[in-house]
Coordinates of C-alpha atoms (C1' of nucleotides) in Angstrom, one line a residue:
Chain A
M196 CA -35.7 93.4 -33.2
T197 CA -32.1 92.8 -31.7
D198 CA -33.8 92.2 -28.3
E199 CA -31.0 89.9 -27.1
I200 CA -33.2 87.2 -25.1
E201 CA -30.9 84.5 -24.2
L202 CA -31.3 81.7 -26.3
P203 CA -32.2 78.2 -25.6
A204 CA -28.8 75.9 -24.9
E205 CA -29.9 73.6 -28.0
V206 CA -30.3 76.6 -30.3
T207 CA -26.7 78.2 -28.9
L208 CA -25.5 73.8 -30.1
L209 CA -27.0 73.6 -33.3
W210 CA -26.1 76.5 -34.5
G211 CA -22.8 76.9 -33.6
L212 CA -23.2 80.3 -30.6
R213 CA -21.3 78.9 -28.4
E214 CA -19.1 81.5 -27.2
T215 CA -15.0 80.7 -27.7
A216 CA -12.5 80.5 -25.6
R217 CA -9.7 83.2 -25.5
R218 CA -7.4 81.5 -23.4
G219 CA -6.6 77.8 -22.2
R220 CA -5.7 75.3 -23.9
K221 CA -6.4 74.8 -27.5
P222 CA -9.4 72.6 -28.9
S223 CA -8.2 69.5 -30.6
L224 CA -11.7 69.0 -31.9
T225 CA -14.7 70.5 -32.7
V226 CA -18.3 69.9 -32.9
A227 CA -18.9 69.8 -36.4
D228 CA -16.4 66.7 -36.0
I229 CA -17.8 65.0 -33.6
T230 CA -21.1 65.5 -35.3
R231 CA -19.4 64.0 -38.1
A232 CA -17.8 60.9 -36.7
A233 CA -21.0 60.1 -35.0
V234 CA -22.8 59.9 -38.4
E235 CA -20.1 57.8 -39.6
V236 CA -20.5 55.3 -37.0
A237 CA -24.2 55.4 -37.4
D238 CA -24.1 54.8 -41.1
A239 CA -22.2 51.9 -41.1
E240 CA -22.7 50.6 -37.9
G241 CA -26.1 51.6 -36.8
L242 CA -27.5 53.7 -34.2
A243 CA -27.2 51.3 -31.6
A244 CA -23.5 51.3 -32.0
V245 CA -22.9 55.1 -31.6
S246 CA -21.7 55.4 -28.4
M247 CA -19.0 57.9 -26.4
T248 CA -16.4 55.7 -26.0
R249 CA -16.7 54.7 -30.2
V250 CA -16.9 58.2 -31.1
A251 CA -14.2 59.1 -29.3
A252 CA -12.1 55.5 -31.0
Q253 CA -13.0 57.1 -34.7
L254 CA -11.2 61.0 -33.6
G255 CA -8.4 58.9 -32.0
N256 CA -9.5 60.5 -29.0
A257 CA -10.4 59.2 -25.2
T258 CA -14.1 59.1 -24.2
M259 CA -14.4 61.6 -21.9
A260 CA -12.5 64.6 -24.3
L261 CA -15.9 65.2 -26.1
Y262 CA -17.7 66.0 -22.9
R263 CA -15.8 69.4 -23.2
Y264 CA -17.9 69.9 -26.5
V265 CA -21.7 68.2 -25.6
K266 CA -23.1 68.1 -22.4
S267 CA -24.6 64.8 -22.8
K268 CA -25.2 61.7 -25.7
D269 CA -28.6 63.7 -26.2
E270 CA -27.2 66.2 -27.1
L271 CA -24.9 64.5 -29.4
L272 CA -28.2 63.3 -31.0
L273 CA -29.6 66.4 -31.3
L274 CA -26.6 67.2 -33.3
M275 CA -27.0 64.1 -35.7
S276 CA -30.6 64.2 -36.7
D277 CA -29.6 67.6 -37.8
A278 CA -26.8 67.0 -39.3
A279 CA -28.5 64.2 -41.1
L280 CA -30.1 66.8 -43.2
D281 CA -27.3 67.5 -44.7
G282 CA -27.0 68.3 -48.9
P283 CA -28.9 72.0 -49.0
P284 CA -31.9 71.3 -50.9
D285 CA -31.4 72.0 -54.9
L286 CA -35.0 72.7 -55.6
P287 CA -36.0 74.0 -59.1
D288 CA -37.3 77.1 -59.0
G289 CA -40.2 78.3 -60.8
V290 CA -42.5 75.5 -60.7
D291 CA -46.0 74.7 -59.5
W292 CA -47.0 74.1 -56.1
R293 CA -47.1 70.6 -56.3
T294 CA -44.2 69.8 -58.3
G295 CA -42.4 71.8 -55.8
L296 CA -43.7 69.6 -52.7
T297 CA -43.5 66.5 -54.6
L298 CA -39.8 67.2 -55.1
W299 CA -39.6 68.4 -52.1
A300 CA -40.7 65.1 -50.5
R301 CA -38.5 62.5 -52.2
G302 CA -36.1 65.1 -51.7
V303 CA -36.2 64.3 -47.9
L304 CA -36.7 61.0 -48.5
K305 CA -33.9 60.5 -50.4
V306 CA -31.8 62.2 -47.9
L307 CA -33.0 61.3 -45.0
R308 CA -32.6 57.6 -46.2
R309 CA -29.3 57.7 -46.1
H310 CA -29.5 58.2 -42.8
P311 CA -32.1 55.4 -41.5
W312 CA -31.0 56.0 -37.6
T313 CA -32.9 59.4 -37.9
A314 CA -36.3 57.8 -37.2
Q315 CA -35.1 55.8 -33.6
I316 CA -33.8 59.4 -32.5
P317 CA -36.6 60.4 -30.1
I318 CA -37.8 64.3 -30.6
S319 CA -37.2 66.5 -28.2
G320 CA -39.2 69.9 -29.5
P321 CA -39.8 72.2 -32.3
P322 CA -37.0 72.4 -35.1
V323 CA -34.5 74.3 -34.5
G324 CA -31.6 72.8 -36.8
P325 CA -30.3 74.9 -39.3
N326 CA -30.7 72.0 -41.8
N327 CA -34.1 71.1 -40.8
L328 CA -35.2 75.1 -40.9
W329 CA -33.5 75.3 -44.4
W330 CA -35.6 72.3 -45.6
F331 CA -38.6 74.0 -43.9
D332 CA -37.8 77.3 -45.8
R333 CA -38.0 75.9 -48.8
A334 CA -41.3 73.6 -48.2
L335 CA -42.9 76.8 -47.5
H336 CA -41.3 78.7 -50.1
A337 CA -43.0 76.0 -52.9
L338 CA -46.3 77.2 -51.9
G339 CA -45.2 80.3 -52.0
D340 CA -48.2 81.4 -55.4
T341 CA -50.3 79.6 -54.1
G342 CA -52.4 82.2 -52.5
L343 CA -52.6 80.9 -49.2
D344 CA -52.4 83.2 -46.0
E345 CA -49.6 82.1 -43.9
E346 CA -50.8 79.7 -41.4
D347 CA -52.2 77.5 -43.8
K348 CA -48.9 77.5 -46.0
V349 CA -47.3 75.8 -42.6
G350 CA -50.3 73.8 -41.8
V351 CA -49.6 71.9 -45.0
V352 CA -46.1 71.7 -44.6
M353 CA -46.3 70.1 -41.0
G354 CA -49.0 67.5 -42.3
L355 CA -46.6 66.9 -45.0
L356 CA -43.7 66.4 -42.9
T357 CA -45.8 64.6 -40.5
F358 CA -46.5 62.0 -44.0
V359 CA -42.2 61.8 -44.7
H360 CA -41.4 61.2 -41.2
G361 CA -44.1 58.5 -41.0
E362 CA -43.1 57.1 -44.5
L363 CA -39.5 57.0 -43.0
R364 CA -40.6 55.2 -39.6
L365 CA -42.9 52.6 -41.7
S366 CA -40.5 52.0 -44.5
I367 CA -36.5 52.6 -43.6
D368 CA -36.8 49.4 -41.5
L369 CA -38.9 47.4 -43.5
S370 CA -36.6 48.1 -46.8
K371 CA -33.7 47.2 -45.1
G372 CA -35.2 44.1 -43.8
Y373 CA -36.9 43.6 -47.3
A374 CA -33.2 43.5 -48.9
E375 CA -31.8 41.0 -46.6
N376 CA -34.1 38.9 -46.6
P377 CA -36.8 39.1 -49.7
E378 CA -38.2 35.6 -49.0
A379 CA -39.4 36.5 -45.6
F380 CA -41.7 39.4 -47.2
G381 CA -43.3 38.0 -50.3
R382 CA -44.9 34.3 -49.8
Q383 CA -43.5 33.7 -46.5
Y384 CA -45.2 36.8 -45.3
G385 CA -48.3 36.0 -46.8
M386 CA -48.1 31.9 -45.7
A387 CA -47.5 33.3 -41.8
L388 CA -50.7 35.7 -42.1
A389 CA -52.7 33.3 -43.7
Q390 CA -52.1 30.4 -40.9
V391 CA -52.8 33.2 -38.2
V392 CA -55.4 35.2 -39.1
D393 CA -59.1 33.8 -39.1
A394 CA -62.0 34.8 -41.5
Q395 CA -64.3 35.1 -38.5
R396 CA -61.8 37.6 -36.5
F397 CA -60.5 39.4 -39.1
P398 CA -63.2 39.5 -41.5
A399 CA -61.4 42.7 -44.0
L400 CA -57.8 41.0 -43.4
S401 CA -59.0 37.8 -44.7
K402 CA -60.4 38.6 -48.2
V403 CA -57.4 40.7 -48.7
I404 CA -55.2 37.8 -48.3
A405 CA -57.5 35.6 -50.5
A406 CA -57.1 37.9 -52.5
G407 CA -53.5 37.4 -53.2
V408 CA -52.2 41.2 -52.3
F409 CA -49.4 39.2 -49.8
E410 CA -48.4 36.9 -52.0
G411 CA -45.9 38.8 -55.2
E412 CA -43.9 41.8 -53.9
V413 CA -45.3 43.0 -50.6
P414 CA -46.6 46.6 -50.6
Y415 CA -43.8 47.9 -48.4
D416 CA -41.9 48.8 -51.9
E417 CA -40.6 52.2 -50.3
E418 CA -40.8 54.0 -53.7
A419 CA -44.4 52.9 -54.7
E420 CA -45.9 53.1 -51.4
G421 CA -44.3 56.4 -50.4
E422 CA -45.6 57.6 -53.4
F423 CA -48.9 56.5 -53.6
G424 CA -50.0 57.9 -50.3
L425 CA -47.6 61.5 -51.0
G426 CA -50.6 61.5 -54.6
L427 CA -53.4 61.3 -51.9
Y428 CA -52.0 63.7 -49.7
L429 CA -51.0 66.3 -52.4
D430 CA -54.9 66.0 -53.4
G431 CA -55.9 66.8 -50.4
V432 CA -54.0 69.8 -50.9
A433 CA -54.6 71.0 -53.7
A434 CA -58.8 70.8 -53.4
F435 CA -57.9 72.7 -50.1
I436 CA -56.2 75.5 -52.1
E437 CA -59.2 75.4 -54.4
R438 CA -61.1 76.2 -51.6
R439 CA -59.3 78.9 -50.2
T440 CA -59.2 81.0 -53.4
A441 CA -62.7 80.3 -54.7
R442 CA -63.3 82.2 -50.9
Q443 CA -61.1 84.8 -51.2
G444 CA -61.0 85.7 -54.8
Chain B
M28 CA -55.0 26.1 -46.9
T29 CA -53.9 23.9 -44.1
D30 CA -49.6 23.2 -45.1
E31 CA -47.6 23.7 -41.9
I32 CA -45.2 26.2 -42.4
E33 CA -42.5 26.9 -40.1
L34 CA -43.7 30.3 -38.0
P35 CA -41.0 32.6 -37.9
A36 CA -40.2 33.4 -34.3
E37 CA -41.7 36.8 -34.0
V38 CA -45.3 35.4 -34.8
T39 CA -45.1 32.5 -32.4
L40 CA -44.3 34.7 -29.8
L41 CA -46.6 37.6 -30.8
W42 CA -49.6 35.1 -31.3
G43 CA -48.5 32.8 -28.0
L44 CA -47.5 29.8 -30.5
R45 CA -45.1 29.0 -28.6
E46 CA -45.3 24.9 -27.4
T47 CA -46.0 24.4 -23.4
A48 CA -43.5 22.6 -21.7
R49 CA -45.4 18.8 -20.4
R50 CA -42.7 17.9 -18.0
G51 CA -40.3 20.3 -15.4
R52 CA -40.6 22.5 -13.1
K53 CA -44.3 24.8 -13.9
P54 CA -43.5 28.6 -15.3
S55 CA -43.9 30.8 -12.4
L56 CA -45.2 33.4 -15.4
T57 CA -46.3 34.2 -18.7
V58 CA -45.3 36.3 -21.4
A59 CA -48.2 38.6 -20.9
D60 CA -47.5 39.3 -17.6
I61 CA -44.0 40.2 -18.5
T62 CA -45.2 42.4 -21.2
R63 CA -47.9 44.0 -19.1
A64 CA -45.3 44.8 -16.2
A65 CA -42.9 46.4 -19.2
V66 CA -46.0 48.6 -20.0
E67 CA -46.6 49.8 -16.7
V68 CA -43.0 50.4 -16.3
A69 CA -42.6 52.2 -19.9
D70 CA -46.2 53.7 -19.1
A71 CA -45.0 55.5 -15.3
E72 CA -41.5 55.8 -15.7
G73 CA -40.7 56.0 -20.0
L74 CA -39.1 53.6 -22.2
A75 CA -35.8 54.6 -21.0
A76 CA -36.7 53.0 -17.5
V77 CA -37.7 49.4 -19.0
S78 CA -35.1 47.5 -18.0
M79 CA -34.6 43.6 -17.7
T80 CA -34.0 44.6 -14.1
R81 CA -36.7 47.0 -13.3
V82 CA -39.2 44.6 -15.1
A83 CA -38.2 41.6 -13.1
A84 CA -38.3 43.7 -10.2
Q85 CA -42.1 45.0 -10.9
L86 CA -42.7 41.4 -10.8
G87 CA -40.6 40.2 -7.9
N88 CA -38.9 37.8 -10.2
A89 CA -35.1 37.7 -10.3
T90 CA -33.8 39.4 -13.6
M91 CA -32.4 36.3 -16.0
A92 CA -35.7 34.8 -15.1
L93 CA -37.1 36.7 -17.8
Y94 CA -34.7 34.9 -20.1
R95 CA -37.1 31.7 -20.3
Y96 CA -39.6 33.1 -21.9
V97 CA -38.5 35.8 -23.8
K98 CA -34.8 35.7 -25.9
S99 CA -34.0 38.8 -26.2
K100 CA -34.9 42.8 -24.8
D101 CA -35.7 42.8 -28.1
E102 CA -38.3 40.1 -28.1
L103 CA -39.8 42.3 -24.8
L104 CA -39.7 45.8 -26.9
L105 CA -41.9 44.1 -29.7
L106 CA -44.4 42.6 -28.0
M107 CA -44.7 45.8 -25.7
S108 CA -45.6 47.7 -29.0
D109 CA -48.2 44.5 -29.7
A110 CA -49.7 45.1 -26.5
A111 CA -49.9 49.5 -26.3
L112 CA -52.3 48.5 -29.3
D113 CA -54.8 47.5 -26.5
G114 CA -58.1 48.1 -26.6
P115 CA -60.3 46.4 -29.3
P116 CA -61.2 49.4 -31.8
D117 CA -65.2 49.3 -30.7
L118 CA -66.1 51.4 -34.3
P119 CA -69.7 51.8 -34.9
D120 CA -70.9 49.8 -38.1
G121 CA -72.3 51.3 -41.5
V122 CA -71.1 54.2 -41.5
D123 CA -69.5 55.7 -44.3
W124 CA -65.9 55.4 -45.4
R125 CA -64.6 58.7 -44.4
T126 CA -66.5 58.9 -41.3
G127 CA -65.3 55.4 -40.3
L128 CA -61.6 56.1 -41.3
T129 CA -61.6 59.4 -39.2
L130 CA -63.2 58.2 -36.2
W131 CA -59.9 55.0 -36.9
A132 CA -57.2 57.6 -37.3
R133 CA -58.5 59.2 -33.9
G134 CA -59.2 55.9 -32.0
V135 CA -55.3 54.8 -32.9
L136 CA -54.3 58.1 -32.0
K137 CA -55.7 58.5 -28.4
V138 CA -54.8 54.5 -27.8
L139 CA -51.5 55.3 -28.3
R140 CA -51.1 58.4 -26.7
R141 CA -52.0 56.6 -23.8
H142 CA -48.4 54.4 -24.2
P143 CA -46.2 57.4 -26.3
W144 CA -43.5 55.4 -25.8
T145 CA -44.3 53.0 -28.4
A146 CA -42.8 56.0 -31.4
Q147 CA -39.7 55.4 -29.8
I148 CA -39.4 51.4 -30.7
P149 CA -37.9 50.6 -33.7
I150 CA -39.7 48.6 -36.4
S151 CA -38.1 45.4 -36.8
G152 CA -40.7 44.3 -39.6
P153 CA -44.2 44.2 -41.4
P154 CA -46.9 44.1 -38.6
V155 CA -47.6 41.0 -37.5
G156 CA -48.6 41.3 -34.3
P157 CA -53.0 40.7 -33.0
N158 CA -53.6 43.8 -32.2
N159 CA -51.7 45.4 -34.9
L160 CA -53.3 42.9 -37.4
W161 CA -57.2 43.5 -35.8
W162 CA -56.6 47.1 -36.2
F163 CA -55.6 46.7 -39.3
D164 CA -58.6 44.6 -40.2
R165 CA -60.8 47.8 -39.1
A166 CA -59.5 50.5 -41.2
L167 CA -59.7 47.6 -44.1
H168 CA -63.4 46.8 -43.0
A169 CA -64.3 51.1 -43.5
L170 CA -63.4 50.8 -46.9
G171 CA -65.5 47.8 -47.9
D172 CA -68.1 49.5 -49.3
T173 CA -66.6 51.7 -51.2
G174 CA -65.7 49.8 -55.0
L175 CA -61.9 50.0 -54.6
D176 CA -60.4 46.5 -55.1
E177 CA -58.3 45.2 -52.0
E178 CA -54.7 46.3 -53.0
D179 CA -56.2 49.4 -53.7
K180 CA -57.7 49.0 -49.6
V181 CA -54.3 48.3 -48.2
G182 CA -52.5 51.1 -50.1
V183 CA -54.9 54.0 -48.5
V184 CA -54.9 52.1 -45.2
M185 CA -51.0 51.9 -45.5
G186 CA -51.0 55.4 -46.5
L187 CA -52.9 56.5 -43.3
L188 CA -50.8 54.5 -40.9
T189 CA -47.8 56.4 -41.9
F190 CA -50.0 60.0 -41.6
V191 CA -50.7 58.4 -37.8
H192 CA -47.4 57.1 -37.2
G193 CA -45.7 60.1 -38.5
E194 CA -48.1 62.2 -36.3
L195 CA -47.2 60.1 -33.3
R196 CA -43.4 60.9 -34.0
L197 CA -44.1 64.7 -34.5
S198 CA -46.7 65.4 -32.1
I199 CA -46.7 63.2 -29.0
D200 CA -43.0 64.7 -27.5
L201 CA -44.1 68.3 -28.3
S202 CA -47.2 67.9 -26.5
K203 CA -45.0 66.8 -23.4
G204 CA -42.2 68.8 -24.0
Y205 CA -45.1 71.5 -24.6
A206 CA -47.4 70.9 -21.7
E207 CA -43.9 70.9 -19.7
N208 CA -43.0 74.3 -20.4
P209 CA -45.9 76.0 -22.9
E210 CA -43.7 79.6 -22.5
A211 CA -40.8 77.9 -24.4
F212 CA -43.2 76.5 -27.4
G213 CA -44.9 80.2 -27.8
R214 CA -43.2 83.3 -27.6
Q215 CA -39.9 82.3 -26.5
Y216 CA -39.9 79.6 -29.5
G217 CA -40.8 82.5 -31.7
M218 CA -37.9 84.4 -30.5
A219 CA -35.6 82.7 -30.8
L220 CA -36.3 81.5 -34.3
A221 CA -36.3 85.4 -35.5
Q222 CA -33.1 85.8 -33.4
V223 CA -31.5 83.0 -36.0
V224 CA -32.8 83.5 -39.4
D225 CA -31.8 85.8 -41.4
A226 CA -34.6 86.7 -44.5
Q227 CA -32.0 86.1 -46.7
R228 CA -31.0 82.4 -46.2
F229 CA -34.7 81.6 -45.3
P230 CA -37.0 84.4 -47.1
A231 CA -39.9 82.0 -46.8
L232 CA -39.9 80.9 -43.1
S233 CA -38.8 84.8 -42.4
K234 CA -42.0 85.8 -43.8
V235 CA -43.6 83.4 -41.8
I236 CA -42.2 84.5 -38.2
A237 CA -43.1 88.4 -39.7
A238 CA -46.3 87.0 -39.6
G239 CA -46.5 86.3 -36.4
V240 CA -47.7 82.6 -37.2
F241 CA -45.2 81.4 -34.1
E242 CA -46.1 84.3 -31.5
G243 CA -49.4 82.6 -30.1
E244 CA -50.3 79.0 -29.4
V245 CA -47.3 77.5 -31.7
P246 CA -49.2 75.1 -34.5
Y247 CA -48.1 72.0 -32.7
D248 CA -51.0 71.2 -31.1
E249 CA -52.0 68.2 -31.1
E250 CA -55.6 68.2 -32.0
A251 CA -56.3 70.6 -34.5
E252 CA -52.8 69.9 -36.2
G253 CA -53.7 66.5 -36.4
E254 CA -57.4 66.9 -37.8
F255 CA -56.1 69.3 -40.7
G256 CA -53.6 67.0 -42.2
L257 CA -55.9 63.9 -41.6
G258 CA -58.7 66.4 -43.6
L259 CA -56.3 66.7 -46.4
Y260 CA -55.3 63.2 -46.7
L261 CA -59.0 62.3 -46.8
D262 CA -59.5 64.7 -49.2
G263 CA -57.3 62.9 -51.1
V264 CA -58.7 59.5 -50.8
A265 CA -62.3 61.1 -51.5
A266 CA -60.5 61.9 -54.6
F267 CA -59.5 58.6 -55.9
I268 CA -62.3 56.6 -54.7
E269 CA -64.4 58.6 -57.0
R270 CA -61.6 58.2 -60.2
R271 CA -61.4 54.8 -59.9
T272 CA -65.4 54.3 -59.4
A273 CA -66.2 56.2 -62.0
R274 CA -63.7 54.6 -64.8
Q275 CA -65.0 51.0 -63.9
G276 CA -68.8 52.1 -63.1
Chain C
dG568 C1' -43.0 5.7 -4.3
dC569 C1' -38.5 6.0 -6.0
dT570 C1' -35.7 7.5 -10.2
dT571 C1' -34.9 10.1 -14.1
dT572 C1' -35.8 13.9 -17.4
dT573 C1' -37.3 18.1 -18.3
dA574 C1' -38.0 22.7 -17.7
dA575 C1' -37.7 27.1 -15.0
dG576 C1' -35.2 30.0 -11.6
dC577 C1' -31.4 32.6 -10.7
dG578 C1' -26.8 34.0 -8.6
dT579 C1' -22.7 35.5 -10.6
dA580 C1' -19.7 37.0 -13.9
dA581 C1' -17.8 39.2 -17.8
dC582 C1' -18.2 42.9 -20.8
dC583 C1' -20.7 46.7 -22.4
dC584 C1' -22.7 51.8 -21.3
dA585 C1' -22.9 57.7 -19.8
dT586 C1' -20.7 60.5 -17.2
dA587 C1' -18.9 62.9 -12.2
dC588 C1' -14.9 64.6 -10.6
dG589 C1' -9.8 65.8 -10.4
dC590 C1' -5.6 66.4 -11.6
dA591 C1' -2.5 67.0 -15.6
dA592 C1' -1.1 69.3 -19.8
dT593 C1' -1.4 73.5 -22.8
dT594 C1' -1.6 78.2 -24.3
dA595 C1' -3.0 83.1 -23.4
dC596 C1' -2.9 87.4 -21.0
dG597 C1' -0.8 91.0 -17.9
Chain D
dC104 C1' 7.5 84.5 -16.3
dG105 C1' 3.4 83.6 -13.1
dT106 C1' -1.2 82.9 -12.8
dA107 C1' -5.2 82.2 -14.9
dA108 C1' -8.4 79.7 -17.6
dT109 C1' -9.5 76.2 -20.6
dT110 C1' -8.8 71.4 -22.4
dG111 C1' -7.5 66.1 -22.5
dC112 C1' -8.0 62.1 -19.8
dG113 C1' -7.5 58.6 -16.6
dT114 C1' -10.2 57.0 -12.9
dA115 C1' -14.4 55.4 -10.3
dT116 C1' -19.5 54.9 -9.9
dG117 C1' -23.3 52.6 -10.9
dG118 C1' -26.3 51.1 -14.4
dG119 C1' -27.7 47.9 -18.5
dT120 C1' -27.8 43.2 -21.3
dT121 C1' -27.2 38.3 -21.6
dA122 C1' -24.0 33.8 -21.7
dC123 C1' -23.1 30.4 -18.2
dG124 C1' -24.1 26.8 -14.9
dC125 C1' -25.8 25.3 -10.6
dT126 C1' -30.2 24.5 -7.9
dT127 C1' -34.5 23.4 -7.5
dA128 C1' -39.1 21.8 -8.8
dA129 C1' -42.7 19.4 -10.9
dA130 C1' -43.5 16.0 -14.4
dA131 C1' -42.7 10.9 -16.6
dG132 C1' -41.3 6.1 -16.6
dC133 C1' -40.6 2.0 -13.4

DNA sequence: GCTTTTAAGCGTAACCCATACGCAATTACG
DNA sequence: CGTAATTGCGTATGGGTTACGCTTAAAAGC
């Protein structure tokens, strides 16, 4: 149990397990400070604005000071992507699995929509950050009384996570663009499509355009669209649970 | 119908509709050449290696020559993300919707896994590239005989697309890391988790770890995982189709 | 065919960025 | 107090995007 193996660098970083120095000059910053400043910059000016120089300026320090706390910018990005899942999930207990997972998915989306840049940070490995694992735990918990075995639960949650990540990637930038210029997403988008899509090469799409689907609100409305797909996935999970429990009694 | 509206810049770029010059020096490159070279570089050395300088060198031209064809690097990235969906989808006709969508999803994943960098390109707007729309059309086509109306079809396909994008984002980098260092994903990952996750704060996750789910093959195996979640989603779609057709006869 | 007009090719330079390295400043320990 | 350890950070290197303007090539007009 308490076999001490050498923990990977990312783990010690994300969990704040780097040994603190006893001698020498006192650090004027903490990893948490730096992460917070970087998140502030990203929230305000986008991920592209997050440079070591910019973050250091935000903290009133020189650029190179940051490298005493973080080995590279990639490490900072890793910290940011865990920090983005900030608020601890406050989910009601004792609800059925479907309500639980629905609230969970909405919760993840709500939190991450406040930090739209998360979708642009490349994923470098399996989740090990405390906030990531904390959310993961809550989703597993929601499946507690379904009778699924642990491996199936992980599969279901991974699928849900997959869906949510896709939702983020597809919807966040779109809804941002939509907010800035609604015209371009409604009629204008439909008309541009109509002009460029010919019925021969795109028969099915042409029918959709002809039916006027893209003329009003374009279906990239974040809530409606997310809910629809999410509902479909959860219907599938329900069927899966029934199959499993029917077989095992 | 043929009202000419001014097409957005991205559309004219992606569809090759920029007016060709009649006078002056002949261009020695084409947008397609540049896109192809950029894709080659990204495939071989990753998206980070794609710089205007590097792409120009690939073509034997000077850096600034590219800017006669492309307004910015972002435009080049846009071109790349449409080009990544290269091979036209060769899907069998006359299969039921579920087989069709399953093959479709596998097809998208197969094509995009050959260009893993797509997941890192930020999405800047609704899909307008020819390849994107072509794939979109094929998915809509697969739903042709389900009796769903056009708007529902779009919803189902968007959900599927969401799922596939999430799959890409989560799985590609992971499977790359897994290929490089399988140890880190199996026992080592499980042991690191076990050391860091305490049962009080992460009760559900602790049970999963105790059950040994993370000890063997970690469940980030691309095929198995994708198929499982995909199957769940399609089960949901099946239920939806039944509901809809039952109501409308 | 010569001139004019137009657009492509691209050298230069301005201004970003990440980060290696070394030294100065600061703190704790003996 | 001296010494070792550690942080702060100035400087330098080598990369990146891209604005600008000059040179060069091709077509159009005469």
